């Protein structure tokens, strides 16, 4: 029995830098843009998108979100999920939503999604606390522990929750990433290698 699938390649056309806010250390980029191209375009700002998988010249932003890319410097800068502030995504029913902090207060569709995610997290809260690995580099799977961390910090206030980290590591099973607002870091003053 064969499988049927749809392959969506955003790397051929969705490759634009949509905005750079140097004082806020953020940018917005389309999902098909590679980390290498993004960092080359913003280098003069003195900032960079820090997740640095070995495939950074080929790894696009949407793919990094899908697999929660990390790289050699993730201990310092974190994984993609710690560096994504918001995601513009297409849901399975064709609706386009923005997932960021405050989205549930602005968009009824996101409010509904947020309520359903909170219900799942609260229902499985004990298992999430006990069984989710406590490692810095856990990238795969649904980041339910991150949603629980947000609930611990802000309570069940939908407007304070950011569902964007939930897409990181989900391998595209929850939504198609169209673009993302990314947190940027200052470029290091020097680089070195010790063998």
mmCIF file with all atom_site columns, N, CA and C in Angstrom, residues 62-92:
data_model
loop_
_atom_site.group_PDB
_atom_site.id
_atom_site.type_symbol
_atom_site.label_atom_id
_atom_site.label_alt_id
_atom_site.label_comp_id
_atom_site.label_asym_id
_atom_site.label_entity_id
_atom_site.label_seq_id
_atom_site.pdbx_PDB_ins_code
_atom_site.Cartn_x
_atom_site.Cartn_y
_atom_site.Cartn_z
_atom_site.occupancy
_atom_site.B_iso_or_equiv
_atom_site.pdbx_formal_charge
_atom_site.auth_seq_id
_atom_site.auth_comp_id
_atom_site.auth_asym_id
_atom_site.auth_atom_id
_atom_site.pdbx_PDB_model_num
ATOM 1  N N  . UNK A 1 62 ? 11.596 27.951 7.613  1.00 0.00 ? 62 UNK A N  1
ATOM 2  C CA . UNK A 1 62 ? 10.479 27.036 7.850  1.00 0.00 ? 62 UNK A CA 1
ATOM 3  C C  . UNK A 1 62 ? 10.946 25.658 8.278  1.00 0.00 ? 62 UNK A C  1
ATOM 4  N N  . UNK A 1 63 ? 12.016 25.168 7.656  1.00 0.00 ? 63 UNK A N  1
ATOM 5  C CA . UNK A 1 63 ? 12.569 23.871 8.034  1.00 0.00 ? 63 UNK A CA 1
ATOM 6  C C  . UNK A 1 63 ? 13.152 23.881 9.430  1.00 0.00 ? 63 UNK A C  1
ATOM 7  N N  . UNK A 1 64 ? 13.821 24.979 9.780  1.00 0.00 ? 64 UNK A N  1
ATOM 8  C CA . UNK A 1 64 ? 14.384 25.104 11.131 1.00 0.00 ? 64 UNK A CA 1
ATOM 9  C C  . UNK A 1 64 ? 13.285 25.112 12.190 1.00 0.00 ? 64 UNK A C  1
ATOM 10 N N  . UNK A 1 65 ? 12.158 25.734 11.851 1.00 0.00 ? 65 UNK A N  1
ATOM 11 C CA . UNK A 1 65 ? 11.016 25.709 12.759 1.00 0.00 ? 65 UNK A CA 1
ATOM 12 C C  . UNK A 1 65 ? 10.462 24.289 12.834 1.00 0.00 ? 65 UNK A C  1
ATOM 13 N N  . UNK A 1 66 ? 10.328 23.633 11.693 1.00 0.00 ? 66 UNK A N  1
ATOM 14 C CA . UNK A 1 66 ? 9.779  22.278 11.660 1.00 0.00 ? 66 UNK A CA 1
ATOM 15 C C  . UNK A 1 66 ? 10.562 21.285 12.494 1.00 0.00 ? 66 UNK A C  1
ATOM 16 N N  . UNK A 1 67 ? 11.893 21.385 12.467 1.00 0.00 ? 67 UNK A N  1
ATOM 17 C CA . UNK A 1 67 ? 12.676 20.417 13.243 1.00 0.00 ? 67 UNK A CA 1
ATOM 18 C C  . UNK A 1 67 ? 13.354 21.034 14.463 1.00 0.00 ? 67 UNK A C  1
ATOM 19 N N  . UNK A 1 68 ? 12.993 22.267 14.788 1.00 0.00 ? 68 UNK A N  1
ATOM 20 C CA . UNK A 1 68 ? 13.544 22.959 15.960 1.00 0.00 ? 68 UNK A CA 1
ATOM 21 C C  . UNK A 1 68 ? 15.076 22.911 15.943 1.00 0.00 ? 68 UNK A C  1
ATOM 22 N N  . UNK A 1 69 ? 15.633 23.375 14.846 1.00 0.00 ? 69 UNK A N  1
ATOM 23 C CA . UNK A 1 69 ? 17.083 23.331 14.638 1.00 0.00 ? 69 UNK A CA 1
ATOM 24 C C  . UNK A 1 69 ? 17.823 24.020 15.775 1.00 0.00 ? 69 UNK A C  1
ATOM 25 N N  . UNK A 1 70 ? 19.022 23.532 16.022 1.00 0.00 ? 70 UNK A N  1
ATOM 26 C CA . UNK A 1 70 ? 19.815 24.069 17.124 1.00 0.00 ? 70 UNK A CA 1
ATOM 27 C C  . UNK A 1 70 ? 21.190 24.501 16.614 1.00 0.00 ? 70 UNK A C  1
ATOM 28 N N  . UNK A 1 71 ? 22.121 23.583 16.560 1.00 0.00 ? 71 UNK A N  1
ATOM 29 C CA . UNK A 1 71 ? 23.468 23.907 16.114 1.00 0.00 ? 71 UNK A CA 1
ATOM 30 C C  . UNK A 1 71 ? 24.456 23.915 17.258 1.00 0.00 ? 71 UNK A C  1
ATOM 31 N N  . UNK A 1 72 ? 25.714 24.142 16.906 1.00 0.00 ? 72 UNK A N  1
ATOM 32 C CA . UNK A 1 72 ? 26.816 24.037 17.863 1.00 0.00 ? 72 UNK A CA 1
ATOM 33 C C  . UNK A 1 72 ? 26.739 25.060 18.993 1.00 0.00 ? 72 UNK A C  1
ATOM 34 N N  . UNK A 1 73 ? 26.072 26.176 18.774 1.00 0.00 ? 73 UNK A N  1
ATOM 35 C CA . UNK A 1 73 ? 26.032 27.234 19.790 1.00 0.00 ? 73 UNK A CA 1
ATOM 36 C C  . UNK A 1 73 ? 24.697 27.299 20.536 1.00 0.00 ? 73 UNK A C  1
ATOM 37 N N  . UNK A 1 74 ? 23.929 26.220 20.480 1.00 0.00 ? 74 UNK A N  1
ATOM 38 C CA . UNK A 1 74 ? 22.594 26.246 21.093 1.00 0.00 ? 74 UNK A CA 1
ATOM 39 C C  . UNK A 1 74 ? 22.655 26.325 22.615 1.00 0.00 ? 74 UNK A C  1
ATOM 40 N N  . UNK A 1 75 ? 23.743 25.897 23.218 1.00 0.00 ? 75 UNK A N  1
ATOM 41 C CA . UNK A 1 75 ? 23.861 26.016 24.675 1.00 0.00 ? 75 UNK A CA 1
ATOM 42 C C  . UNK A 1 75 ? 23.853 27.498 25.058 1.00 0.00 ? 75 UNK A C  1
ATOM 43 N N  . UNK A 1 76 ? 24.473 28.324 24.230 1.00 0.00 ? 76 UNK A N  1
ATOM 44 C CA . UNK A 1 76 ? 24.524 29.766 24.481 1.00 0.00 ? 76 UNK A CA 1
ATOM 45 C C  . UNK A 1 76 ? 23.246 30.468 24.019 1.00 0.00 ? 76 UNK A C  1
ATOM 46 N N  . UNK A 1 77 ? 22.789 30.155 22.795 1.00 0.00 ? 77 UNK A N  1
ATOM 47 C CA . UNK A 1 77 ? 21.700 30.914 22.191 1.00 0.00 ? 77 UNK A CA 1
ATOM 48 C C  . UNK A 1 77 ? 20.341 30.227 22.217 1.00 0.00 ? 77 UNK A C  1
ATOM 49 N N  . UNK A 1 78 ? 20.323 28.933 22.482 1.00 0.00 ? 78 UNK A N  1
ATOM 50 C CA . UNK A 1 78 ? 19.064 28.200 22.460 1.00 0.00 ? 78 UNK A CA 1
ATOM 51 C C  . UNK A 1 78 ? 18.745 27.635 21.086 1.00 0.00 ? 78 UNK A C  1
ATOM 52 N N  . UNK A 1 79 ? 17.698 26.846 21.044 1.00 0.00 ? 79 UNK A N  1
ATOM 53 C CA . UNK A 1 79 ? 17.230 26.240 19.808 1.00 0.00 ? 79 UNK A CA 1
ATOM 54 C C  . UNK A 1 79 ? 16.367 27.247 19.054 1.00 0.00 ? 79 UNK A C  1
ATOM 55 N N  . UNK A 1 80 ? 15.860 26.858 17.913 1.00 0.00 ? 80 UNK A N  1
ATOM 56 C CA . UNK A 1 80 ? 14.979 27.737 17.147 1.00 0.00 ? 80 UNK A CA 1
ATOM 57 C C  . UNK A 1 80 ? 13.794 28.170 17.997 1.00 0.00 ? 80 UNK A C  1
ATOM 58 N N  . UNK A 1 81 ? 13.225 27.248 18.781 1.00 0.00 ? 81 UNK A N  1
ATOM 59 C CA . UNK A 1 81 ? 12.036 27.580 19.582 1.00 0.00 ? 81 UNK A CA 1
ATOM 60 C C  . UNK A 1 81 ? 12.283 28.722 20.557 1.00 0.00 ? 81 UNK A C  1
ATOM 61 N N  . UNK A 1 82 ? 13.511 28.896 21.015 1.00 0.00 ? 82 UNK A N  1
ATOM 62 C CA . UNK A 1 82 ? 13.821 30.009 21.911 1.00 0.00 ? 82 UNK A CA 1
ATOM 63 C C  . UNK A 1 82 ? 14.119 31.300 21.148 1.00 0.00 ? 82 UNK A C  1
ATOM 64 N N  . UNK A 1 83 ? 14.157 31.212 19.826 1.00 0.00 ? 83 UNK A N  1
ATOM 65 C CA . UNK A 1 83 ? 14.498 32.364 18.999 1.00 0.00 ? 83 UNK A CA 1
ATOM 66 C C  . UNK A 1 83 ? 13.406 32.752 18.010 1.00 0.00 ? 83 UNK A C  1
ATOM 67 N N  . UNK A 1 84 ? 12.228 32.163 18.155 1.00 0.00 ? 84 UNK A N  1
ATOM 68 C CA . UNK A 1 84 ? 11.070 32.496 17.325 1.00 0.00 ? 84 UNK A CA 1
ATOM 69 C C  . UNK A 1 84 ? 10.053 33.222 18.195 1.00 0.00 ? 84 UNK A C  1
ATOM 70 N N  . UNK A 1 85 ? 9.712  34.437 17.815 1.00 0.00 ? 85 UNK A N  1
ATOM 71 C CA . UNK A 1 85 ? 8.753  35.243 18.572 1.00 0.00 ? 85 UNK A CA 1
ATOM 72 C C  . UNK A 1 85 ? 7.332  35.094 18.045 1.00 0.00 ? 85 UNK A C  1
ATOM 73 N N  . UNK A 1 86 ? 7.206  34.801 16.758 1.00 0.00 ? 86 UNK A N  1
ATOM 74 C CA . UNK A 1 86 ? 5.888  34.650 16.160 1.00 0.00 ? 86 UNK A CA 1
ATOM 75 C C  . UNK A 1 86 ? 5.977  33.927 14.835 1.00 0.00 ? 86 UNK A C  1
ATOM 76 N N  . UNK A 1 87 ? 4.885  33.296 14.452 1.00 0.00 ? 87 UNK A N  1
ATOM 77 C CA . UNK A 1 87 ? 4.828  32.550 13.192 1.00 0.00 ? 87 UNK A CA 1
ATOM 78 C C  . UNK A 1 87 ? 3.521  32.869 12.487 1.00 0.00 ? 87 UNK A C  1
ATOM 79 N N  . UNK A 1 88 ? 3.620  33.216 11.204 1.00 0.00 ? 88 UNK A N  1
ATOM 80 C CA . UNK A 1 88 ? 2.446  33.298 10.337 1.00 0.00 ? 88 UNK A CA 1
ATOM 81 C C  . UNK A 1 88 ? 2.303  31.917 9.720  1.00 0.00 ? 88 UNK A C  1
ATOM 82 N N  . UNK A 1 89 ? 1.143  31.289 9.934  1.00 0.00 ? 89 UNK A N  1
ATOM 83 C CA . UNK A 1 89 ? 0.977  29.897 9.535  1.00 0.00 ? 89 UNK A CA 1
ATOM 84 C C  . UNK A 1 89 ? -0.351 29.681 8.830  1.00 0.00 ? 89 UNK A C  1
ATOM 85 N N  . UNK A 1 90 ? -0.356 28.692 7.966  1.00 0.00 ? 90 UNK A N  1
ATOM 86 C CA . UNK A 1 90 ? -1.576 28.249 7.296  1.00 0.00 ? 90 UNK A CA 1
ATOM 87 C C  . UNK A 1 90 ? -2.028 26.954 7.959  1.00 0.00 ? 90 UNK A C  1
ATOM 88 N N  . UNK A 1 91 ? -3.251 26.956 8.465  1.00 0.00 ? 91 UNK A N  1
ATOM 89 C CA . UNK A 1 91 ? -3.803 25.778 9.124  1.00 0.00 ? 91 UNK A CA 1
ATOM 90 C C  . UNK A 1 91 ? -4.353 24.790 8.099  1.00 0.00 ? 91 UNK A C  1
ATOM 91 N N  . UNK A 1 92 ? -4.691 23.606 8.551  1.00 0.00 ? 92 UNK A N  1
ATOM 92 C CA . UNK A 1 92 ? -5.175 22.554 7.651  1.00 0.00 ? 92 UNK A CA 1
ATOM 93 C C  . UNK A 1 92 ? -6.432 22.956 6.893  1.00 0.00 ? 92 UNK A C  1
#
